[in-house]
PDB file of C-alpha atoms in Angstrom:
ATOM      1  CA  GLN A   1     -40.497  -4.110  27.807  1.00  0.00           C
ATOM      2  CA  ASP A   2     -41.211  -0.502  28.684  1.00  0.00           C
ATOM      3  CA  PRO A   3     -43.485   0.345  31.644  1.00  0.00           C
ATOM      4  CA  ARG A   4     -44.853   3.372  29.748  1.00  0.00           C
ATOM      5  CA  ILE A   5     -46.457   1.088  27.129  1.00  0.00           C
ATOM      6  CA  GLN A   6     -49.461  -1.024  28.191  1.00  0.00           C
ATOM      7  CA  ILE A   7     -50.685  -3.726  25.769  1.00  0.00           C
ATOM      8  CA  ILE A   8     -54.488  -3.992  25.634  1.00  0.00           C
ATOM      9  CA  PRO A   9     -55.577  -7.622  24.915  1.00  0.00           C
ATOM     10  CA  ARG A  10     -57.599  -8.129  21.722  1.00  0.00           C
ATOM     11  CA  GLU A  11     -59.241 -11.142  20.098  1.00  0.00           C
ATOM     12  CA  GLY A  12     -58.756 -12.176  16.484  1.00  0.00           C
ATOM     13  CA  CYS A  13     -56.457  -9.374  15.393  1.00  0.00           C
ATOM     14  CA  PHE A  14     -53.007  -9.240  13.877  1.00  0.00           C
ATOM     15  CA  ASN A  15     -52.289  -6.015  15.688  1.00  0.00           C
ATOM     16  CA  LEU A  16     -51.737  -4.755  19.203  1.00  0.00           C
ATOM     17  CA  THR A  17     -53.660  -1.946  20.793  1.00  0.00           C
ATOM     18  CA  SER A  18     -51.489  -0.158  23.320  1.00  0.00           C
ATOM     19  CA  ARG A  19     -51.920   2.728  25.735  1.00  0.00           C
ATOM     20  CA  VAL A  20     -48.912   5.004  26.116  1.00  0.00           C
ATOM     21  CA  THR A  21     -48.528   6.897  29.385  1.00  0.00           C
ATOM     22  CA  ASN A  22     -47.022  10.363  29.779  1.00  0.00           C
ATOM     23  CA  PHE A  23     -48.081  11.624  26.340  1.00  0.00           C
ATOM     24  CA  PRO A  24     -50.827  14.249  25.867  1.00  0.00           C
ATOM     25  CA  SER A  25     -52.738  12.617  22.967  1.00  0.00           C
ATOM     26  CA  ASP A  26     -52.637   9.860  20.396  1.00  0.00           C
ATOM     27  CA  ILE A  27     -52.596  12.398  17.532  1.00  0.00           C
ATOM     28  CA  ARG A  28     -49.529  14.210  18.896  1.00  0.00           C
ATOM     29  CA  LEU A  29     -47.767  10.906  19.495  1.00  0.00           C
ATOM     30  CA  ALA A  30     -48.595   9.719  15.966  1.00  0.00           C
ATOM     31  CA  ARG A  31     -47.184  12.963  14.503  1.00  0.00           C
ATOM     32  CA  LYS A  32     -43.962  12.687  16.509  1.00  0.00           C
ATOM     33  CA  LEU A  33     -43.526   9.076  15.450  1.00  0.00           C
ATOM     34  CA  MET A  34     -44.222   9.954  11.813  1.00  0.00           C
ATOM     35  CA  GLU A  35     -41.558  12.680  11.944  1.00  0.00           C
ATOM     36  CA  ALA A  36     -39.156  10.000  13.224  1.00  0.00           C
ATOM     37  CA  GLY A  37     -40.060   7.588  10.400  1.00  0.00           C
ATOM     38  CA  THR A  38     -42.540   5.261  12.128  1.00  0.00           C
ATOM     39  CA  LEU A  39     -46.276   5.122  11.481  1.00  0.00           C
ATOM     40  CA  LEU A  40     -48.729   4.009  14.167  1.00  0.00           C
ATOM     41  CA  MET A  41     -52.492   4.434  13.954  1.00  0.00           C
ATOM     42  CA  PRO A  42     -54.071   6.690  16.611  1.00  0.00           C
ATOM     43  CA  CYS A  43     -57.122   4.939  18.087  1.00  0.00           C
ATOM     44  CA  ASP A  44     -59.425   7.902  18.595  1.00  0.00           C
ATOM     45  CA  GLY A  45     -61.268   6.677  15.487  1.00  0.00           C
ATOM     46  CA  TYR A  46     -61.787   3.268  17.155  1.00  0.00           C
ATOM     47  CA  GLY A  47     -63.740   4.552  20.154  1.00  0.00           C
ATOM     48  CA  TYR A  48     -60.857   5.582  22.441  1.00  0.00           C
ATOM     49  CA  ARG A  49     -60.405   9.144  23.672  1.00  0.00           C
ATOM     50  CA  SER A  50     -57.501  10.958  22.009  1.00  0.00           C
ATOM     51  CA  GLU A  51     -56.186  12.010  25.444  1.00  0.00           C
ATOM     52  CA  SER A  52     -55.732   8.333  26.356  1.00  0.00           C
ATOM     53  CA  ALA A  53     -52.845   8.057  23.832  1.00  0.00           C
ATOM     54  CA  VAL A  54     -53.998   4.639  22.625  1.00  0.00           C
ATOM     55  CA  MET A  55     -52.209   3.452  19.490  1.00  0.00           C
ATOM     56  CA  ARG A  56     -52.752   0.535  17.111  1.00  0.00           C
ATOM     57  CA  ILE A  57     -49.612  -1.380  16.121  1.00  0.00           C
ATOM     58  CA  THR A  58     -50.093  -3.617  13.086  1.00  0.00           C
ATOM     59  CA  PHE A  59     -47.613  -6.404  12.427  1.00  0.00           C
ATOM     60  CA  ALA A  60     -47.744  -6.541   8.639  1.00  0.00           C
ATOM     61  CA  GLU A  61     -44.086  -5.762   8.161  1.00  0.00           C
ATOM     62  CA  ARG A  62     -40.771  -7.530   8.471  1.00  0.00           C
ATOM     63  CA  TRP A  63     -39.700  -8.139  12.073  1.00  0.00           C
ATOM     64  CA  LYS A  64     -36.704  -5.822  11.579  1.00  0.00           C
ATOM     65  CA  ARG A  65     -39.054  -2.917  10.782  1.00  0.00           C
ATOM     66  CA  VAL A  66     -41.296  -3.733  13.757  1.00  0.00           C
ATOM     67  CA  LYS A  67     -38.254  -3.625  16.070  1.00  0.00           C
ATOM     68  CA  HIS A  68     -37.221  -0.296  14.502  1.00  0.00           C
ATOM     69  CA  GLY A  69     -40.720   1.064  15.137  1.00  0.00           C
ATOM     70  CA  MET A  70     -40.675   0.053  18.806  1.00  0.00           C
ATOM     71  CA  LYS A  71     -37.236   1.656  19.260  1.00  0.00           C
ATOM     72  CA  THR A  72     -38.594   4.827  17.667  1.00  0.00           C
ATOM     73  CA  LEU A  73     -41.575   4.788  20.053  1.00  0.00           C
ATOM     74  CA  ARG A  74     -39.225   4.572  23.049  1.00  0.00           C
ATOM     75  CA  ALA A  75     -37.052   7.402  21.680  1.00  0.00           C
ATOM     76  CA  VAL A  76     -40.071   9.672  21.180  1.00  0.00           C
ATOM     77  CA  LEU A  77     -41.299   8.910  24.710  1.00  0.00           C
ATOM     78  CA  ASP A  78     -37.830   9.686  26.086  1.00  0.00           C
ATOM     79  CA  ASP A  79     -37.751  13.019  24.216  1.00  0.00           C
ATOM     80  CA  ASN A  80     -41.218  13.885  25.535  1.00  0.00           C
ATOM     81  CA  GLN A  81     -40.097  13.338  29.152  1.00  0.00           C
ATOM     82  CA  ARG A  82     -37.340  15.924  28.682  1.00  0.00           C
ATOM     83  CA  LEU A  83     -39.871  18.645  27.726  1.00  0.00           C
TER      84      LEU A  83
END
């Protein structure tokens, strides 16, 4: 659990929609994560504002890769706090 990541409840989906605090936009967060080897979908195309840093996490991968992705998200958030 990380207090900077809020899970937004959804119905009938195999993904999580999450809001990330302390990050300027979902696009910038997605780019940082991609550079670190993890892909998350920014949600500005799903009706959320880019500045809200809402991301879509899809669980269509092995659990080991999902855990790696969440560790990468925490690392990118930690790096952003140092800026």
